[in-house]
């Protein structure tokens, strides 16, 4: 085996080196995916269609994660539609890393201090691992030619495993089985959603035929399994342009990783600067505009003032079907007839409307908002409910029945339109509208206004009877006046004026010209007077009426010509009693009545009786109680025992 590459290998190396030079990358620096950056779109999730969600990575030209993207900087390209994201969120995700050490004599070369190249690398990796948080969710593995040294460990355990690793570099020949084992180790463990996988391949150059083709295969596998491969080539500087070194560079470039060349003199890069961008990812979602079944290609584009990055293409498949509306009709026959309150008015038939409830299902299993629902009757649109301000349309129609004045069958169709523009309709539903109109003509008029006509006839009949009665009275009065007039002309028939009744009584209650009786009893609760007489029933209970004492003198009796208070009872004399108000109070006098005037069951004396509140007064059989508002109640009666008589036992 030659120590240095042959001429053909040197030529290939020079060409690859020139390519790196044109890309603006030094041979010992990190190789990025492009000179501007990259965006990688992961497979999309369409289970919540029309909401599509996914994840993507965004890196700048140096391979650093583009943090802080805003929704306005992201554009979704779905087919020919340009859409804005509904959600954009940057999240942290754990990293799965496999460090694959491909031993060989070049790793065991020592410097002037006796430190091997591998020891320098191991110290740098241990220092990095020990600086990571103890509670980190990253998982690390270490593999070599002998197999898996430590798998899916935390940083501390992984650093201890690396410290205990002691390979025999001088007796070991490097081979690609280590790289294959690294891929297998990652494949054995499930990937956390949004998490990333990476391989750090530490290797010297390799003298193996077909390296370019082999690395192409590894690069394709890395793309399929979404694994980034980072390569540290540890060897003498002349081998940095070796065919295998250039093949490793192609693997790193096409998998989205980086390459570093280490001869023992260079400063090792900080591993965290390589792996920290892999712990971030963007989650996004948007409202799809796909309105037909099939596969729909999607790309995303990051737009910043000085940067525009377009992702790879992903697609999602969806089976779309129009929404399926259904309508609930309370009855398949609607009877319109006059209101019971106005049974003869054909202008106000009831019901005037019919409520129809609508429900919508999605046979494709992708519920989505509705744009509108429409009601058609006999092929004509009669109502439409439209969603507004992000709210769905009302799922109820009020079918106006007022235009239907003839019995007929009508066909109802409900149409639903979703936000994708897909339209679904119900089958035509037959609904019979039966219209019952009130009767018309003279019979209808008589039936409608029968009560008014009856009242009118009754009123006319009453007026006629009153007219007849008044006419007869008028005729009688007219004949009487004529007879009286004829008598006044005959001296023999002139009447002789007699003195009024009671003129010969010693106590006349009224003066000439006194007005006729005008004082009547009033409801007890409406009395407003200085004093009053409360009418009592035979049992002594108030009857609810009272006689107010507002004038200076009252004359009570049965004769309306002489008394101003008429007492209607057979026991009352024409002039029965007189009640007069004086300075000392109210005085009651009897006017020689037949039945007498009594106070507290005693006859009123000739000189009169001064009433006291609570006195019980009898005018014949009529009983009253004298009341003065605000007066103290009468004293309780005192019961006196009769004196004992000889020969009689005391009571």
XYZ file of C-alpha atoms in Angstrom:
651
model
C 0.000 0.000 0.000
C 1.433 3.356 -1.023
C 2.002 5.878 1.683
C 0.857 8.808 -0.444
C -1.965 9.000 -2.955
C -1.382 8.239 -6.605
C -1.532 10.833 -9.356
C -5.194 10.213 -10.229
C -6.162 10.568 -6.616
C -4.190 13.782 -6.402
C -6.011 15.113 -9.470
C -9.439 14.344 -7.988
C -8.409 15.939 -4.736
C -7.249 19.062 -6.509
C -10.592 19.329 -8.328
C -12.574 18.944 -5.103
C -10.284 21.424 -3.407
C -10.929 23.914 -6.194
C -14.679 23.398 -5.688
C -14.294 24.170 -2.010
C -12.261 27.253 -2.845
C -14.987 28.507 -5.184
C -17.548 27.958 -2.434
C -15.576 30.307 -0.192
C -14.731 27.664 2.401
C -11.240 26.887 3.676
C -10.149 23.280 3.792
C -9.900 23.371 7.563
C -13.178 25.222 8.141
C -16.803 24.113 8.469
C -18.647 23.325 5.244
C -22.222 24.747 5.158
C -25.079 23.649 2.958
C -25.085 26.817 0.860
C -23.613 30.262 0.772
C -26.905 31.827 1.997
C -28.491 29.276 4.315
C -31.055 26.534 4.100
C -34.581 25.600 5.142
C -35.570 21.972 5.609
C -39.265 21.085 5.706
C -40.237 17.884 7.506
C -43.225 15.711 6.459
C -46.567 17.418 7.032
C -49.464 16.431 9.266
C -52.900 16.684 7.621
C -55.056 14.849 10.177
C -56.681 18.108 11.268
C -57.474 19.242 7.724
C -58.078 21.966 6.664
C -55.477 22.870 9.280
C -52.077 21.618 8.092
C -49.196 21.518 10.541
C -45.529 20.767 10.203
C -41.986 21.486 11.336
C -38.968 22.985 9.639
C -35.352 23.956 10.262
C -33.857 27.242 9.137
C -30.091 27.841 9.072
C -27.940 30.720 7.916
C -24.846 30.467 5.751
C -22.714 29.607 8.790
C -24.999 26.764 9.790
C -26.484 28.625 12.740
C -30.162 28.227 13.489
C -32.254 31.239 12.428
C -33.936 32.089 15.722
C -36.654 34.645 16.176
C -38.574 34.160 12.930
C -41.919 35.980 12.913
C -45.091 34.923 11.100
C -44.701 37.805 8.679
C -41.334 36.347 7.564
C -42.820 32.979 6.587
C -44.782 32.204 3.423
C -46.452 28.861 2.682
C -46.568 27.868 -0.977
C -49.340 25.308 -1.454
C -49.608 24.488 -5.135
C -50.276 27.849 -6.750
C -51.620 29.425 -3.534
C -49.534 31.731 -1.365
C -50.694 31.497 2.241
C -49.782 32.964 5.599
C -49.196 30.824 8.678
C -51.753 30.769 11.448
C -49.159 29.678 14.002
C -45.359 29.853 14.167
C -43.487 28.741 17.268
C -39.834 28.036 17.943
C -39.261 25.102 20.274
C -36.340 23.230 21.764
C -35.933 19.529 21.001
C -33.504 16.936 22.387
C -30.598 15.738 20.250
C -29.608 12.127 19.532
C -25.859 12.034 18.880
C -23.560 9.127 18.061
C -19.805 9.719 18.258
C -18.210 7.122 15.967
C -14.443 6.666 16.424
C -12.708 4.958 13.505
C -9.340 3.948 15.012
C -6.123 4.033 13.016
C -2.441 4.794 13.515
C -2.973 8.464 12.626
C -5.043 8.979 15.806
C -2.207 7.658 18.007
C 0.489 10.070 16.760
C 1.947 12.057 19.676
C 3.186 15.643 19.791
C 6.312 16.981 21.471
C 4.662 16.676 24.880
C 3.734 13.060 24.251
C -0.006 13.719 23.842
C -1.745 11.797 21.107
C -4.159 13.384 18.673
C -7.010 11.274 20.060
C -6.263 12.358 23.636
C -6.629 15.992 22.597
C -9.936 15.192 20.909
C -11.173 13.144 23.874
C -10.324 15.953 26.324
C -12.199 18.499 24.186
C -15.259 16.246 23.967
C -15.216 15.476 27.714
C -14.924 19.154 28.586
C -17.902 19.888 26.331
C -19.979 17.028 27.768
C -19.279 18.033 31.362
C -20.400 21.596 30.631
C -23.845 20.511 29.498
C -26.832 20.635 31.935
C -27.313 17.554 34.053
C -31.033 17.455 33.257
C -30.567 17.724 29.491
C -32.774 15.388 27.462
C -30.050 14.824 24.830
C -28.983 11.216 24.390
C -25.424 10.290 23.381
C -23.847 7.036 22.172
C -20.241 6.016 21.577
C -19.324 3.356 18.962
C -16.090 2.030 17.501
C -14.823 -0.966 15.615
C -15.467 -3.173 18.623
C -19.168 -2.219 18.675
C -21.320 0.009 20.900
C -19.281 1.246 23.850
C -22.122 3.221 25.484
C -25.619 3.826 24.141
C -28.344 6.443 24.744
C -26.616 7.902 27.825
C -26.671 11.311 29.413
C -23.698 13.626 29.126
C -22.031 12.578 32.385
C -22.224 8.837 31.730
C -21.155 9.357 28.158
C -18.077 11.377 29.267
C -17.125 8.614 31.698
C -17.482 6.025 28.934
C -15.254 8.077 26.615
C -12.657 8.438 29.378
C -12.527 4.640 29.789
C -12.177 4.034 26.036
C -8.608 2.794 25.251
C -8.313 1.659 21.617
C -5.143 0.144 20.113
C -4.585 2.662 17.323
C -1.321 1.187 16.005
C -2.766 -2.281 15.382
C -6.153 -1.222 14.066
C -7.047 -0.603 10.425
C -9.834 1.968 9.922
C -12.914 0.872 7.995
C -16.438 2.124 7.222
C -18.138 -0.481 9.419
C -17.920 2.067 12.246
C -19.966 4.586 10.248
C -22.550 1.930 9.392
C -22.774 0.969 13.090
C -23.450 4.625 13.953
C -26.445 4.704 11.581
C -27.750 1.431 13.009
C -27.444 2.744 16.572
C -29.596 5.759 15.729
C -32.170 3.598 13.925
C -32.628 1.378 16.989
C -34.117 4.192 19.076
C -37.326 6.108 18.264
C -36.910 9.723 17.351
C -38.728 12.317 19.436
C -41.035 14.408 17.253
C -39.016 17.341 15.981
C -35.795 15.986 17.427
C -32.681 15.651 15.276
C -30.085 12.959 14.797
C -26.398 13.516 14.217
C -23.190 11.513 13.839
C -19.736 12.823 14.707
C -17.417 10.635 12.674
C -13.779 10.835 13.844
C -11.561 9.094 11.303
C -8.197 9.185 9.531
C -7.965 8.930 5.770
C -8.797 5.545 4.298
C -7.231 3.591 1.487
C -10.380 1.958 0.131
C -11.523 1.735 -3.455
C -14.832 3.288 -4.481
C -14.954 5.779 -1.601
C -16.845 8.377 -3.652
C -19.639 5.942 -4.510
C -19.749 4.576 -0.970
C -20.072 8.068 0.539
C -22.849 8.854 -1.943
C -24.739 5.864 -0.531
C -24.185 7.018 3.033
C -25.292 10.536 2.062
C -28.531 9.189 0.571
C -29.179 7.182 3.708
C -28.530 10.249 5.837
C -31.089 12.243 3.844
C -33.713 9.515 4.122
C -33.214 9.072 7.874
C -32.682 12.804 8.464
C -29.238 12.344 9.994
C -26.564 15.035 9.856
C -23.041 13.701 9.588
C -20.150 15.764 10.968
C -16.644 14.543 10.066
C -13.390 15.200 11.902
C -10.529 14.007 9.706
C -7.544 13.327 11.982
C -4.355 12.857 9.965
C -1.248 14.479 8.593
C -1.802 17.572 6.482
C -0.841 15.908 3.156
C -3.837 13.591 3.554
C -6.314 16.484 3.856
C -6.662 16.397 0.086
C -6.827 12.641 -0.123
C -9.664 11.092 -2.130
C -11.223 9.679 1.042
C -11.034 13.100 2.722
C -12.846 14.663 -0.193
C -15.437 11.865 -0.126
C -16.020 12.528 3.582
C -16.502 16.181 2.756
C -19.201 15.275 0.211
C -20.947 13.151 2.869
C -20.946 16.052 5.349
C -22.089 18.557 2.739
C -24.988 16.504 1.370
C -26.237 15.452 4.813
C -26.254 19.005 6.130
C -23.245 18.495 8.379
C -19.712 19.922 8.495
C -16.101 18.806 8.133
C -13.032 19.661 10.213
C -9.385 18.810 9.465
C -7.120 18.134 12.461
C -3.427 17.392 12.297
C -2.817 17.928 16.006
C -1.792 21.574 15.724
C -5.182 23.198 14.976
C -7.531 24.443 17.655
C -10.431 22.058 17.965
C -13.880 23.596 17.397
C -16.375 23.845 20.229
C -18.769 20.907 19.656
C -21.625 22.988 21.109
C -21.335 25.450 18.197
C -22.029 22.486 15.893
C -24.796 20.778 17.873
C -26.638 23.678 19.510
C -28.484 24.637 16.262
C -29.802 21.070 16.084
C -31.752 21.480 19.320
C -34.185 23.985 17.775
C -37.050 23.595 15.387
C -40.024 25.624 14.189
C -43.604 24.396 14.470
C -46.147 25.974 12.163
C -49.686 25.519 10.939
C -51.827 27.083 8.263
C -55.300 26.853 6.776
C -55.177 24.841 3.578
C -56.939 26.026 0.450
C -56.981 22.570 -1.136
C -60.491 21.883 -2.404
C -60.037 18.591 -4.194
C -58.821 15.141 -3.298
C -55.270 14.046 -4.003
C -51.710 15.054 -3.178
C -50.896 18.710 -2.673
C -47.261 19.935 -2.806
C -46.096 22.375 -0.154
C -42.968 24.470 0.267
C -42.160 27.188 2.746
C -40.175 30.324 2.128
C -38.339 32.416 4.695
C -38.157 36.081 3.773
C -35.929 38.522 5.577
C -34.681 41.890 4.294
C -31.382 40.435 3.085
C -32.288 36.763 2.944
C -34.749 34.585 1.028
C -34.653 30.835 1.581
C -36.843 28.221 -0.085
C -37.339 24.817 1.507
C -37.511 21.396 0.012
C -40.910 20.136 -1.149
C -43.250 18.019 0.928
C -46.797 16.994 0.121
C -49.892 15.837 1.916
C -52.778 13.776 0.603
C -56.387 14.311 1.505
C -59.727 12.843 0.483
C -62.227 15.692 0.233
C -65.986 15.462 -0.091
C -68.605 18.228 0.022
C -70.360 18.891 3.342
C -73.608 17.001 3.850
C -76.431 19.170 5.254
C -79.613 17.865 6.848
C -82.747 19.817 7.761
C -85.290 19.106 10.469
C -88.888 20.001 9.537
C -91.334 19.777 12.503
C -94.185 18.699 10.229
C -94.485 17.738 6.586
C -97.849 19.531 6.455
C -98.276 23.111 7.563
C -101.858 24.355 8.021
C -102.361 28.104 7.682
C -105.653 29.423 9.001
C -107.067 32.554 10.639
C -106.225 33.370 14.221
C -108.840 32.307 16.816
C -108.840 35.919 18.033
C -109.678 37.165 14.518
C -111.230 34.197 12.695
C -112.636 36.228 9.783
C -109.490 38.143 8.825
C -107.839 36.411 5.892
C -104.936 38.909 5.965
C -103.494 37.478 9.188
C -103.253 33.737 8.624
C -101.226 31.722 11.119
C -98.511 30.520 11.269
C -96.611 33.289 9.510
C -93.269 31.429 9.580
C -91.822 27.962 10.108
C -88.550 27.324 11.963
C -86.193 24.891 10.188
C -83.126 23.525 12.013
C -80.046 22.567 9.973
C -77.139 20.256 10.825
C -74.042 19.616 8.703
C -71.727 16.615 8.682
C -68.497 15.960 6.796
C -68.342 12.490 5.188
C -64.607 12.845 4.532
C -63.907 13.062 8.266
C -62.422 16.571 8.062
C -64.767 18.980 9.872
C -64.177 22.561 8.774
C -65.893 25.927 9.144
C -68.920 26.763 7.046
C -69.082 29.833 4.896
C -72.846 29.896 4.410
C -76.035 27.834 4.408
C -78.925 28.572 2.038
C -82.596 27.621 1.831
C -84.276 27.026 -1.527
C -88.030 26.610 -1.952
C -89.203 25.353 -5.333
C -85.774 26.182 -6.788
C -85.763 29.788 -5.542
C -83.405 30.973 -2.812
C -85.529 32.370 0.020
C -82.975 32.658 2.852
C -79.212 32.655 3.424
C -77.189 32.596 6.649
C -73.590 33.796 6.335
C -70.799 33.488 8.908
C -69.365 36.789 10.104
C -66.326 37.848 12.138
C -64.994 34.317 12.305
C -68.286 32.941 13.626
C -70.180 30.154 11.844
C -73.517 30.971 10.212
C -76.677 30.445 12.296
C -77.961 26.895 11.852
C -81.622 27.865 11.765
C -83.945 29.261 9.110
C -87.240 31.078 9.573
C -89.218 30.202 6.469
C -91.614 33.071 5.704
C -95.072 31.588 5.000
C -96.955 34.838 4.434
C -96.711 34.706 0.617
C -98.476 31.307 0.532
C -102.239 31.898 0.326
C -103.167 28.800 -1.670
C -102.821 25.167 -0.690
C -99.925 23.508 -2.536
C -96.927 21.220 -2.134
C -93.492 22.863 -2.014
C -89.995 21.370 -2.258
C -87.269 22.437 0.172
C -83.515 22.160 -0.472
C -80.789 23.229 1.965
C -77.312 24.011 0.657
C -74.085 24.195 2.702
C -70.881 25.909 1.537
C -67.644 25.337 3.500
C -64.599 27.577 3.601
C -62.965 25.545 0.829
C -65.831 26.413 -1.503
C -67.194 22.856 -1.564
C -70.994 22.767 -1.838
C -73.351 20.058 -0.599
C -77.152 19.902 -0.878
C -79.996 17.921 0.608
C -82.473 16.089 -1.546
C -85.686 17.959 -2.336
C -87.986 17.578 0.659
C -91.763 17.863 -0.052
C -93.722 20.007 2.411
C -97.466 20.609 1.968
C -98.830 24.030 2.910
C -102.609 23.859 3.452
C -104.379 27.231 3.521
C -107.838 27.509 5.144
C -109.492 30.832 4.303
C -112.557 32.188 6.137
C -115.940 32.191 4.230
C -116.794 35.191 2.063
C -120.019 37.037 0.964
C -123.142 38.042 2.938
C -123.063 34.860 4.983
C -119.449 35.533 5.988
C -120.404 39.127 6.797
C -123.265 37.962 8.979
C -121.098 35.370 10.729
C -118.236 37.795 11.225
C -120.345 40.685 12.538
C -123.199 38.635 14.066
C -122.610 39.848 17.610
C -122.411 43.473 16.502
C -125.599 43.084 14.443
C -127.401 41.480 17.392
C -126.352 44.317 19.664
C -127.465 46.869 17.078
C -130.881 45.255 16.698
C -131.274 45.027 20.458
C -130.316 48.685 20.818
C -132.789 49.745 18.142
C -135.529 47.686 19.797
C -134.775 49.276 23.160
C -134.810 52.738 21.665
C -138.150 52.003 20.011
C -139.656 50.781 23.273
C -138.349 53.841 25.131
C -139.794 56.074 22.431
C -143.175 54.353 22.716
C -143.110 54.573 26.510
C -142.074 58.222 26.581
C -144.652 59.029 23.916
C -147.404 57.449 26.001
C -146.268 59.356 29.093
C -146.087 62.545 27.125
C -149.606 62.001 25.824
C -150.877 61.302 29.369
C -149.120 64.377 30.787
C -150.440 66.491 27.967
C -154.034 65.355 28.688
C -153.557 66.046 32.396
C -152.287 69.548 31.716
C -155.275 70.249 29.494
C -157.667 69.006 32.219
C -155.931 71.100 34.877
C -156.061 74.162 32.669
C -159.785 73.699 32.101
C -160.368 73.417 35.850
C -158.521 76.630 36.642
C -161.050 78.447 34.542
C -164.002 77.144 36.641
C -164.413 78.957 40.033
C -166.194 76.017 41.511
C -163.277 73.709 40.946
C -160.473 75.955 42.348
C -158.401 74.141 45.041
C -158.328 75.417 48.605
C -154.791 75.770 50.047
C -154.450 73.909 53.331
C -151.715 74.458 55.915
C -148.798 72.053 55.518
C -148.702 68.920 57.635
C -147.353 69.528 61.094
C -148.180 73.219 61.047
C -150.301 72.722 64.123
C -147.532 70.904 65.998
C -145.957 72.811 68.787
C -142.413 72.161 67.502
C -141.985 72.830 63.796
C -138.668 71.482 62.529
C -138.283 73.673 59.504
C -138.632 77.279 58.615
C -140.519 78.505 55.602
C -138.526 78.145 52.460
C -136.324 75.316 53.828
C -134.908 73.079 51.138
C -136.226 69.569 50.702
C -134.359 66.589 52.023
C -130.844 66.581 50.607
C -128.664 64.866 53.237
C -128.078 61.164 52.666
C -125.988 58.454 54.171
C -122.482 57.955 52.784
C -119.994 55.058 52.847
C -118.343 54.882 56.233
C -114.789 54.924 54.856
C -115.504 58.101 52.841
C -116.866 60.172 55.788
C -115.075 63.458 56.476
C -117.143 65.295 59.180
C -116.889 66.561 62.742
C -119.284 63.817 63.855
C -121.532 61.223 62.265
C -124.155 58.595 62.933
C -123.086 55.050 62.018
C -125.903 52.866 60.727
C -126.093 49.553 62.613
C -127.741 46.253 61.830
C -130.295 44.785 64.278
C -127.457 42.754 65.776
C -125.335 45.869 66.346
C -122.877 45.373 63.479
C -122.029 48.435 61.329
C -123.644 48.310 57.894
C -120.876 50.312 56.267
C -122.764 53.617 55.873
C -122.999 56.709 58.092
C -124.862 60.008 58.258
C -122.409 62.973 58.341
C -123.264 65.858 60.699
C -121.946 68.791 58.695
C -124.884 71.270 58.999
C -126.126 73.072 62.096
C -129.456 71.251 62.211
C -130.855 68.000 60.865
C -134.511 67.042 60.696
C -135.103 63.303 60.437
C -138.369 61.816 59.305
C -140.345 60.085 56.574
C -141.853 63.225 54.978
C -139.589 64.526 52.202
C -141.312 67.930 52.273
C -140.453 68.641 55.888
C -137.390 66.535 56.739
C -133.967 66.978 55.211
C -132.908 63.432 56.230
C -135.327 60.804 55.029
C -135.528 57.594 57.066
C -137.316 54.950 55.068
C -138.982 52.685 57.617
C -142.617 52.140 58.690
C -141.654 52.938 62.295
C -140.529 56.454 61.361
C -142.981 59.352 61.758
C -143.197 62.092 59.095
C -141.265 64.297 61.509
C -139.453 62.006 63.885
C -136.437 63.768 65.477
C -134.168 66.780 65.262
C -130.397 66.949 65.802
C -128.882 70.353 66.458
C -125.306 71.407 66.989
C -124.777 73.823 69.903
C -121.788 75.141 71.824
C -122.089 72.363 74.380
C -122.248 69.677 71.658
C -124.902 67.879 69.648
C -128.437 67.952 71.087
C -131.033 65.352 70.093
C -134.791 66.115 70.343
C -137.795 63.903 69.738
C -140.590 65.492 67.657
C -143.499 63.640 69.220
C -142.827 60.582 67.125
C -145.007 57.522 67.462
C -142.218 54.996 68.004
C -140.092 57.447 69.945
C -136.435 58.396 69.921
C -134.201 56.402 72.255
C -130.622 56.884 73.503
C -128.977 53.925 75.152
C -132.412 52.288 75.376
C -133.951 55.279 77.186
C -136.427 57.767 75.746
C -135.072 61.183 74.893
C -136.435 63.668 77.450
C -138.531 66.624 76.413
C -135.689 69.052 76.913
C -133.451 67.027 74.591
C -130.348 64.946 75.137
C -126.667 65.923 74.645
C -124.996 63.108 72.733
C -121.737 61.583 73.824
C -119.394 59.495 71.642
C -120.526 55.901 71.499
C -124.181 56.594 72.372
C -126.573 54.081 70.850
C -129.573 55.832 69.193
C -132.858 54.258 68.050
C -135.206 56.079 65.653
C -138.112 53.647 65.852
C -136.597 50.346 64.690
C -133.571 52.031 63.050
C -130.402 51.908 65.127
C -127.366 54.279 64.901
C -124.238 54.951 66.943
C -122.967 58.480 67.548
C -119.257 58.750 66.642
C -116.829 61.652 66.988
C -113.445 61.093 65.268
C -110.578 61.122 67.747
C -112.830 60.927 70.837
C -111.762 58.548 73.623
C -113.661 55.260 73.771
C -116.705 55.144 76.088
C -116.125 53.759 79.581
C -116.824 50.117 80.242
C -120.264 49.517 81.814
C -120.360 48.981 85.572
C -122.364 46.046 86.854
C -124.088 46.651 90.185
C -125.560 43.839 92.267
C -129.104 44.189 93.579
C -129.433 44.460 97.329
C -130.396 41.298 99.072
C -134.049 40.974 99.980
C -135.428 39.209 103.031
C -136.130 35.582 102.434
C -134.197 35.514 99.091
C -130.935 33.900 98.448
C -128.294 36.204 97.033
C -127.763 35.834 93.343
